[in-house]
PDB file of C-alpha atoms in Angstrom:
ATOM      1  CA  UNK A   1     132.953 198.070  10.912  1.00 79.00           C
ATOM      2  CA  UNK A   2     129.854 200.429   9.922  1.00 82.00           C
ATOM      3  CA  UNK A   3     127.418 199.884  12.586  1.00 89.00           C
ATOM      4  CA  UNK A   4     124.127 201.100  13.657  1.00 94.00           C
ATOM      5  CA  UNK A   5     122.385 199.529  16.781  1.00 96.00           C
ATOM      6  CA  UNK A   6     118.888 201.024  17.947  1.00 97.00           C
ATOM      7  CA  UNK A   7     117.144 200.875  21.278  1.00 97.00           C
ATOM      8  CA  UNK A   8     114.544 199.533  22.745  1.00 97.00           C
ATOM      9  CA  UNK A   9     114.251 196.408  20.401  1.00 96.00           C
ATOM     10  CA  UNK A  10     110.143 196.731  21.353  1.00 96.00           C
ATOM     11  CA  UNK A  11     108.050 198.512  23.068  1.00 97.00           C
ATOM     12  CA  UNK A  12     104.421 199.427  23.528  1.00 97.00           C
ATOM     13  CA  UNK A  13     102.568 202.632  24.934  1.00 97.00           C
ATOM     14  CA  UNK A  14      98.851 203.763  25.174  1.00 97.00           C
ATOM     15  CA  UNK A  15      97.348 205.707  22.665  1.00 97.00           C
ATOM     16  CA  UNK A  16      98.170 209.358  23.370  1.00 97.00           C
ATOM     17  CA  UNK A  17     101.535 208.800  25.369  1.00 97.00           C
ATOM     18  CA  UNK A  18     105.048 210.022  23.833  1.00 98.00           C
ATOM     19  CA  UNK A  19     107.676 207.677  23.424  1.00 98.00           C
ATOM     20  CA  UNK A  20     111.505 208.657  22.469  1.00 98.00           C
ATOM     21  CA  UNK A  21     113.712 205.255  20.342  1.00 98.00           C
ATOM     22  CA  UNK A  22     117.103 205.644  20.330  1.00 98.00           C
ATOM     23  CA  UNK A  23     119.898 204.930  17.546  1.00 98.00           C
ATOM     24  CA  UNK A  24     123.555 205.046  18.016  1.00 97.00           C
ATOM     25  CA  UNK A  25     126.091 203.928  15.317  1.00 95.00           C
ATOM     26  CA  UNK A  26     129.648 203.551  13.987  1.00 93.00           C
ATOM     27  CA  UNK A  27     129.378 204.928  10.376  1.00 87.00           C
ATOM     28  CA  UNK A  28     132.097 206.608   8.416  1.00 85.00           C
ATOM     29  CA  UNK A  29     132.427 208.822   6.923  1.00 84.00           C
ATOM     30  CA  UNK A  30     128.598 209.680   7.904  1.00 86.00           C
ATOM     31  CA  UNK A  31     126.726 211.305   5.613  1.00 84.00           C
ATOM     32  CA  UNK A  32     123.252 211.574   6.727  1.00 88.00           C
ATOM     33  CA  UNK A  33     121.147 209.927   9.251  1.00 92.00           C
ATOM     34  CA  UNK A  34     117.304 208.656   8.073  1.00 93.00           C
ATOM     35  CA  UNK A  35     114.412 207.275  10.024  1.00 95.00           C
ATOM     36  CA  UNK A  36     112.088 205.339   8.301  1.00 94.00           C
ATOM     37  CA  UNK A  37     108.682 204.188   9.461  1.00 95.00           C
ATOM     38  CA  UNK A  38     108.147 200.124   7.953  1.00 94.00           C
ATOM     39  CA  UNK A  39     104.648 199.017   8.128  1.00 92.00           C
ATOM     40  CA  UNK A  40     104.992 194.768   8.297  1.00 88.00           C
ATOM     41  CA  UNK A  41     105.578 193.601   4.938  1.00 85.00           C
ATOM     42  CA  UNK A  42     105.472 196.951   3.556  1.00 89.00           C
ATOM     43  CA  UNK A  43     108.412 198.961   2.297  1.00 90.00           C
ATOM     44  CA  UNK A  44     109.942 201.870   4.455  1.00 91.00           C
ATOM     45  CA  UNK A  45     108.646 205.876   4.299  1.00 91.00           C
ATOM     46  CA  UNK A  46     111.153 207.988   4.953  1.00 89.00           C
ATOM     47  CA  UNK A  47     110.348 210.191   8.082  1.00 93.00           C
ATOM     48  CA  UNK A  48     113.135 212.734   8.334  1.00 88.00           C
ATOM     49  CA  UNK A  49     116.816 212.936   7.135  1.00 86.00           C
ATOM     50  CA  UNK A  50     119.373 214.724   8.786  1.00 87.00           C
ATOM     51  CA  UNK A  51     123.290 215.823   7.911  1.00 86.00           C
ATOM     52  CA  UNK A  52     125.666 216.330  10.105  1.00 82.00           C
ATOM     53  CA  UNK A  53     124.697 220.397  10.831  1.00 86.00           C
ATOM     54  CA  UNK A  54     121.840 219.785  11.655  1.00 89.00           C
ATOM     55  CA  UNK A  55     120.221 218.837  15.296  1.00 91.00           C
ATOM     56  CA  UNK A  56     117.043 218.276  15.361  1.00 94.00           C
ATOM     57  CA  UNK A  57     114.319 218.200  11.861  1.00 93.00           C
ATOM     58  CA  UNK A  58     110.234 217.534  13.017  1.00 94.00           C
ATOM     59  CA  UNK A  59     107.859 216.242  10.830  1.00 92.00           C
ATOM     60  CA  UNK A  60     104.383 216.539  12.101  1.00 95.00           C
ATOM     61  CA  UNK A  61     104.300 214.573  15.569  1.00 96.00           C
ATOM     62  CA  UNK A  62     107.583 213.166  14.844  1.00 96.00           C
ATOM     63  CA  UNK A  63     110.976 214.771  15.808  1.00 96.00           C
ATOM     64  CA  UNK A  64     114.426 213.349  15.576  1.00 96.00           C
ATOM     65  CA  UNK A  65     117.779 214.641  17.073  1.00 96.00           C
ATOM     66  CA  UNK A  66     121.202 213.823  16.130  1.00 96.00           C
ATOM     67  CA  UNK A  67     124.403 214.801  18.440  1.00 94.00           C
ATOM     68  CA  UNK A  68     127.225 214.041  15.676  1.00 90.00           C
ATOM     69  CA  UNK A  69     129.531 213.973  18.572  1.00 91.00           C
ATOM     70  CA  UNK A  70     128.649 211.380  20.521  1.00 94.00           C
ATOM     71  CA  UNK A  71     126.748 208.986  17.388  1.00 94.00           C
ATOM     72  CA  UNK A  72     123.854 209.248  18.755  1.00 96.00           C
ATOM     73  CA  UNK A  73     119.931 209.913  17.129  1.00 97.00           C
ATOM     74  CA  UNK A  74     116.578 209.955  18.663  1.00 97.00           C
ATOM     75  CA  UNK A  75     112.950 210.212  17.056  1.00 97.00           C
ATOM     76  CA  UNK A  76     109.991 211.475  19.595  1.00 98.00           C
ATOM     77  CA  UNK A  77     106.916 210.835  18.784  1.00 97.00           C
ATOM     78  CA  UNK A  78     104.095 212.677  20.690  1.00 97.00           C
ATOM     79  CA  UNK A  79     100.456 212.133  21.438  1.00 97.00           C
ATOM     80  CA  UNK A  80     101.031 208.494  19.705  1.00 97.00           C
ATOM     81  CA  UNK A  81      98.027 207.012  17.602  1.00 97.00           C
ATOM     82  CA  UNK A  82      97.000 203.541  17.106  1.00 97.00           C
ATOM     83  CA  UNK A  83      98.596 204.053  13.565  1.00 96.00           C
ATOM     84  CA  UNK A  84     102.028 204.493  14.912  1.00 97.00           C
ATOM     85  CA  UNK A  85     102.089 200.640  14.947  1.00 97.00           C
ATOM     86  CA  UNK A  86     105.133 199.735  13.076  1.00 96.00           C
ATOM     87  CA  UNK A  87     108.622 199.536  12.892  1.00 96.00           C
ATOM     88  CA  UNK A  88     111.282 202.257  12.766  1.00 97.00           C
ATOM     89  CA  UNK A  89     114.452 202.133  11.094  1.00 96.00           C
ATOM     90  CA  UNK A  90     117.627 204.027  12.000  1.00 96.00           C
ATOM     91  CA  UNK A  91     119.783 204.570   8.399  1.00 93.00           C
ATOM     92  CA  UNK A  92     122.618 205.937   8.645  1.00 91.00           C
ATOM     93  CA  UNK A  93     124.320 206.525   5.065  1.00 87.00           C
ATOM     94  CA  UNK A  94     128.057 206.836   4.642  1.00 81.00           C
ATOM     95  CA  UNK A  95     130.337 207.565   1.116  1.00 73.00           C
ATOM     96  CA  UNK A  96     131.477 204.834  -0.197  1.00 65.00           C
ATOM     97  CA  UNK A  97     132.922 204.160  -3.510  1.00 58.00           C
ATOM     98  CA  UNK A  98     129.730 204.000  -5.477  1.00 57.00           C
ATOM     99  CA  UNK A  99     128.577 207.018  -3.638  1.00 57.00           C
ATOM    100  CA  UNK A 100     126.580 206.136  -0.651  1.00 65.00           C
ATOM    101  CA  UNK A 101     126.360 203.053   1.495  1.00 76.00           C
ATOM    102  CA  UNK A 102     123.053 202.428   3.626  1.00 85.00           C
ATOM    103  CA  UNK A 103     123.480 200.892   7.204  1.00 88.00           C
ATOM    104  CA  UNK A 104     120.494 199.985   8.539  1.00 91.00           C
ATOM    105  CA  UNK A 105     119.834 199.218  12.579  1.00 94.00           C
ATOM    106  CA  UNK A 106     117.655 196.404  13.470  1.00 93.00           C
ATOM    107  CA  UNK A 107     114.245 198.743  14.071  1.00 95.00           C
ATOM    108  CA  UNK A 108     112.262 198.927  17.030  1.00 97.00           C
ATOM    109  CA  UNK A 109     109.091 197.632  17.157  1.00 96.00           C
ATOM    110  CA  UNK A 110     106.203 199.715  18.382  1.00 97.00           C
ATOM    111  CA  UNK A 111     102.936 199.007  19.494  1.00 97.00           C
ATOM    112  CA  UNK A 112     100.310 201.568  20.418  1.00 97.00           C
ATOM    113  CA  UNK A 113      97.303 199.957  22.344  1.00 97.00           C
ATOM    114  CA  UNK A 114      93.704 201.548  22.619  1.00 95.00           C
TER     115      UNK A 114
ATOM    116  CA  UNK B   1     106.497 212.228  -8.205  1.00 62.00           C
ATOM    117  CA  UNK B   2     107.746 210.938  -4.917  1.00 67.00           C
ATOM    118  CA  UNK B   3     107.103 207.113  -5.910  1.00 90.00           C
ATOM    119  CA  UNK B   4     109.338 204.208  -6.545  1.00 95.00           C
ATOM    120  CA  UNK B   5     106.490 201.476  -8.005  1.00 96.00           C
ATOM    121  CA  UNK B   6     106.984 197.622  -7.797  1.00 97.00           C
ATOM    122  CA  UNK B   7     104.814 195.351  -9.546  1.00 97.00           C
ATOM    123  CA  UNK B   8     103.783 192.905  -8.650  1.00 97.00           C
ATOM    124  CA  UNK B   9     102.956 193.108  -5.692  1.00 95.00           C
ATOM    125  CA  UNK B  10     102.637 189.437  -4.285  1.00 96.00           C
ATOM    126  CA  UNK B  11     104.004 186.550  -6.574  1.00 97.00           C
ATOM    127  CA  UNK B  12     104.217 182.652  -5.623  1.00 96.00           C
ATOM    128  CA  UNK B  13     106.471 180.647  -7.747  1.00 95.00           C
ATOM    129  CA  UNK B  14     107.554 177.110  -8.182  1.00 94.00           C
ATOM    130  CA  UNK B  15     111.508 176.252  -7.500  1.00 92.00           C
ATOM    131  CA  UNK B  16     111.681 175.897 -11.426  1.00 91.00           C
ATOM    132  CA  UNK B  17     109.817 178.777 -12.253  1.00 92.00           C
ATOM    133  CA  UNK B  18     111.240 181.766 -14.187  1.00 95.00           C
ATOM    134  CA  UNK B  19     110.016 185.345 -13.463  1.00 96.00           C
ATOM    135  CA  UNK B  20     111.232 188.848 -12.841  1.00 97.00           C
ATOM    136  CA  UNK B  21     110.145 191.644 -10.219  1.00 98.00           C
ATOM    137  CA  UNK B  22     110.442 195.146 -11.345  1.00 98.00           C
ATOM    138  CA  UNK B  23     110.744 198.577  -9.869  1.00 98.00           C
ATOM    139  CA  UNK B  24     110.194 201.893 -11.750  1.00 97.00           C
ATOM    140  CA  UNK B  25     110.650 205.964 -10.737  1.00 96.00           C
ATOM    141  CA  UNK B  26     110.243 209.006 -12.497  1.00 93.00           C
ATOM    142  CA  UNK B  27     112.083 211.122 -10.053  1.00 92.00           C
ATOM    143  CA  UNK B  28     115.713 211.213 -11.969  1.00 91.00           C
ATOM    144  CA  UNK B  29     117.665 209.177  -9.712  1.00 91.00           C
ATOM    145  CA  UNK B  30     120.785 207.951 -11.069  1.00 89.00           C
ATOM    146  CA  UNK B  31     121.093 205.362  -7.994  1.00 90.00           C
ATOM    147  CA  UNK B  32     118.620 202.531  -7.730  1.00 92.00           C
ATOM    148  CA  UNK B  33     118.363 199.528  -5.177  1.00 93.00           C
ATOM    149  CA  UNK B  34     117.632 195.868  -4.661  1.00 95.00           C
ATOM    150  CA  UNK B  35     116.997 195.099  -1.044  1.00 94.00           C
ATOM    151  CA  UNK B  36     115.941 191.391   0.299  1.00 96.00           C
ATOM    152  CA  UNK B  37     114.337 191.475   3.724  1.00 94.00           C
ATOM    153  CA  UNK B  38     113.553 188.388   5.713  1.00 94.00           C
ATOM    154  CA  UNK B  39     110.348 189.237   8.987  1.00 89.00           C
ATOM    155  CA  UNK B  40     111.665 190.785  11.859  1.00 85.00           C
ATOM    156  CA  UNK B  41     115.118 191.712  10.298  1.00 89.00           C
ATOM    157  CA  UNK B  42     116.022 194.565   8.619  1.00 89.00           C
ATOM    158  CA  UNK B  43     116.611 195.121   4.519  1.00 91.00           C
ATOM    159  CA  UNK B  44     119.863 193.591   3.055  1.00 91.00           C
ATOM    160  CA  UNK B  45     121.633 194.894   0.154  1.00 89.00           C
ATOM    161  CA  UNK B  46     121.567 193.036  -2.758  1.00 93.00           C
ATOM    162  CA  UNK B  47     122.305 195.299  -5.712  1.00 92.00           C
ATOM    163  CA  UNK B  48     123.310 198.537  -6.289  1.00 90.00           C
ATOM    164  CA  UNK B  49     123.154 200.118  -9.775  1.00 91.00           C
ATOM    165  CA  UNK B  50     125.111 203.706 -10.572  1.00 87.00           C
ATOM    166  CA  UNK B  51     124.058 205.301 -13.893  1.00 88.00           C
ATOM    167  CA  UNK B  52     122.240 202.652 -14.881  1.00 90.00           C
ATOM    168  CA  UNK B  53     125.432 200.057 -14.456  1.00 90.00           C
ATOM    169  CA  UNK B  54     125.919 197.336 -11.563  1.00 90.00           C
ATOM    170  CA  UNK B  55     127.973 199.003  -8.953  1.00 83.00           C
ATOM    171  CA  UNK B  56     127.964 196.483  -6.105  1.00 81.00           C
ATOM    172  CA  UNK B  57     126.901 193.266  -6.259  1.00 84.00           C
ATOM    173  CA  UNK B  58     126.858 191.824  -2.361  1.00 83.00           C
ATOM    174  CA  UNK B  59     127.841 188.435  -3.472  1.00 84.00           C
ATOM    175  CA  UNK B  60     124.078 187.054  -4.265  1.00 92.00           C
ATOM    176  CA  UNK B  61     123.807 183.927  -6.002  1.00 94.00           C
ATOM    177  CA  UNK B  62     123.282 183.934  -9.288  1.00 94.00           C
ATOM    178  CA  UNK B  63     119.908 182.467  -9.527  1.00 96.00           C
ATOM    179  CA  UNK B  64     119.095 186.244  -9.258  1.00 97.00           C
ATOM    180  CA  UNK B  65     119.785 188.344 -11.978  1.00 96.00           C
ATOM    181  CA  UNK B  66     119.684 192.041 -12.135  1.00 96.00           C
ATOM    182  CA  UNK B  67     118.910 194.413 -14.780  1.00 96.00           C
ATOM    183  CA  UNK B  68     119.024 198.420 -15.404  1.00 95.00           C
ATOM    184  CA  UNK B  69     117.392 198.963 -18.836  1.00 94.00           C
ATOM    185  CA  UNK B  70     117.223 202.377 -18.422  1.00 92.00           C
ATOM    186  CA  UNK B  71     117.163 205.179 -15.757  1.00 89.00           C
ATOM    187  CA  UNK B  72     113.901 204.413 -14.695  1.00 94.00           C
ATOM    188  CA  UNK B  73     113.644 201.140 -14.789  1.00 97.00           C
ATOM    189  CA  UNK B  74     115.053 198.363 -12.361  1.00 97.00           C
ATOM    190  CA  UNK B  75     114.428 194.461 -12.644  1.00 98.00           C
ATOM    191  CA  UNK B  76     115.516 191.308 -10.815  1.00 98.00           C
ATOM    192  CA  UNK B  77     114.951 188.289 -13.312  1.00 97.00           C
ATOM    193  CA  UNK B  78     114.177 185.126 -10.550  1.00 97.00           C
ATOM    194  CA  UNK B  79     115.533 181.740 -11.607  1.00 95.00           C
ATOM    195  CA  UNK B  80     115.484 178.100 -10.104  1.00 94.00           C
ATOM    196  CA  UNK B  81     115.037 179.700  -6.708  1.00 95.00           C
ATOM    197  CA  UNK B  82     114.923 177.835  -2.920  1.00 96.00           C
ATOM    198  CA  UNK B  83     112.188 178.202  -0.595  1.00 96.00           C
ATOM    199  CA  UNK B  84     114.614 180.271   1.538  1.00 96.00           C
ATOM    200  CA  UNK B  85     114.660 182.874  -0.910  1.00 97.00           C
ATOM    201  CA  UNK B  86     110.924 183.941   0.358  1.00 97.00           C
ATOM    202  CA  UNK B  87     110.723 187.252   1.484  1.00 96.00           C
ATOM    203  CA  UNK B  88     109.995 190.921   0.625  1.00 96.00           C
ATOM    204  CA  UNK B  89     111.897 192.675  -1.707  1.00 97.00           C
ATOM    205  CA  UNK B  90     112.426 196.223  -1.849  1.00 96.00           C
ATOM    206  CA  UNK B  91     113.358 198.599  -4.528  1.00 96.00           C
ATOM    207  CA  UNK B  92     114.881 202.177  -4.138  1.00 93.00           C
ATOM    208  CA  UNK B  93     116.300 204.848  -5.404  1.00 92.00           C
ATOM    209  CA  UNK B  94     118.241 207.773  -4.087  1.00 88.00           C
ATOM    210  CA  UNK B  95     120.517 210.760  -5.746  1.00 83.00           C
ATOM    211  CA  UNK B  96     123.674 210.805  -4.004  1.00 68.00           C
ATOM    212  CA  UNK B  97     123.520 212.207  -0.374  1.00 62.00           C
ATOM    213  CA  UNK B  98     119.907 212.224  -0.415  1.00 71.00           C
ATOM    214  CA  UNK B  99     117.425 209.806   1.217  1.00 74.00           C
ATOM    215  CA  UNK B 100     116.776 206.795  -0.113  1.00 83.00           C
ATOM    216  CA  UNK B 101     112.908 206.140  -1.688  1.00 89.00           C
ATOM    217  CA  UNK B 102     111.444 202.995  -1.513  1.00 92.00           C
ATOM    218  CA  UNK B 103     108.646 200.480  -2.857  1.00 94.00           C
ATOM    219  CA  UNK B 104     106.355 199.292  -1.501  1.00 93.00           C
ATOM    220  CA  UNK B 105     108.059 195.904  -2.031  1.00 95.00           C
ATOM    221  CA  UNK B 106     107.141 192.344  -3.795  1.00 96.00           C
ATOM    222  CA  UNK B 107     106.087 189.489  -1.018  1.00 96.00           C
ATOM    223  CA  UNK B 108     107.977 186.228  -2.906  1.00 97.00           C
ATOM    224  CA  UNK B 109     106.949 183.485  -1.662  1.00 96.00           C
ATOM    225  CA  UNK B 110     108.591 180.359  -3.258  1.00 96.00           C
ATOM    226  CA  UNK B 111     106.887 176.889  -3.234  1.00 94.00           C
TER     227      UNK B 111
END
């Protein structure tokens, strides 16, 4: 069964500390791996997407890594602002008949205090 | 054009209420998305459309009704719904092996 589980389930950090959230899954046959940023009760942004050549992709403060071997993503977020409140969202996207088939994790839940 | 626009944006209805969410992007994507997504859980797939035809259908009731008018364009026509059915629902749209865009999604809430 496609599977995607994502670690811690919450957390919270000072503004200005990094923090590193962890996804593994059981998806095939993978074709990319997303993380999305989810504001509460706001639809996801897409913060990097990765295939399976490639190990790590930054995008400003945020960089994710992906070991295809093992299953296994992180996302690193440095110097963390009070606007990195939110949830994140491991995808992971496999074929399926229609074309692609979107397993989400659960999301962790960050909170950056002042 | 990086958007995928729902409208509206909030909407309370009655359980005997008709009404109809939609979801609209300009970016050419032949693959477009209904998600429902309860607080504190992630997205489920309701709907997936493929060239503008239903492709999966993940066994919703039919008191929601989907429709692709054209490439652009997605709706979800809302009929005799529960209050259970309250929560957000999220639109996207992807080309294949690509990431997935979404809305900013509609808050239902159902009274």
């Amino acid at each position: 069964k496609n599977q995607v589980e994502q670690s811690p389930q919450s957390l919270i950090i000072l503004e200005g500390k990094n923090c590193t959230l962890q996804c593994n899954y059981t998806v095939s046959p993978f074709s990319n791996l997303r993380w999305y940023k989810q504001d509460t009760g706001r639809g996801p942004v897409s913060l990097t997407i990765m295939t399976f050549s490639e190990n790590t992709k930054s995008n400003g403060r945020y960089t994710a890594t992906l070991d295809a071997d093992t299953k296994q993503s992180s996302l690193h977020i440095t110097a963390s602002q009070l606007s990195d409140s939110a949830s994140y969202i491991c995808v992971v996207s496999a074929f399926g008949n229609y074309g692609q088939n979107f397993v989400f994790g659960p999301g962790t839940r960050l909170s950056v205090l002042p | 054009d990086t958007e995928v626009t729902q409208t509206p944006k909030h909407l309370v209805m009655g359980m005997t209420n008709k009404k109809s969410l939609k979801c609209e992007q300009h970016m050419g994507h032949r693959a477009m998305y209904w998600y429902k997504q309860k607080a504190k859980k992630p997205p489920e797939l309701m709907f997936v459309y493929s060239y503008e035809k239903l492709s999966i259908n993940e066994s919703v009731p039919s008191r929601f009704s989907p429709e692709c008018p054209n490439s652009s364009l997605l709706n979800l026509h809302l009929h005799a719904l529960q209050p259970e059915d309250s929560a957000l629902y999220l639109c996207a749209s992807s080309q294949w092996g690509r990431e997935a865009f979404f809305g900013q999604g509609t808050r239902l809430t159902v009274v």
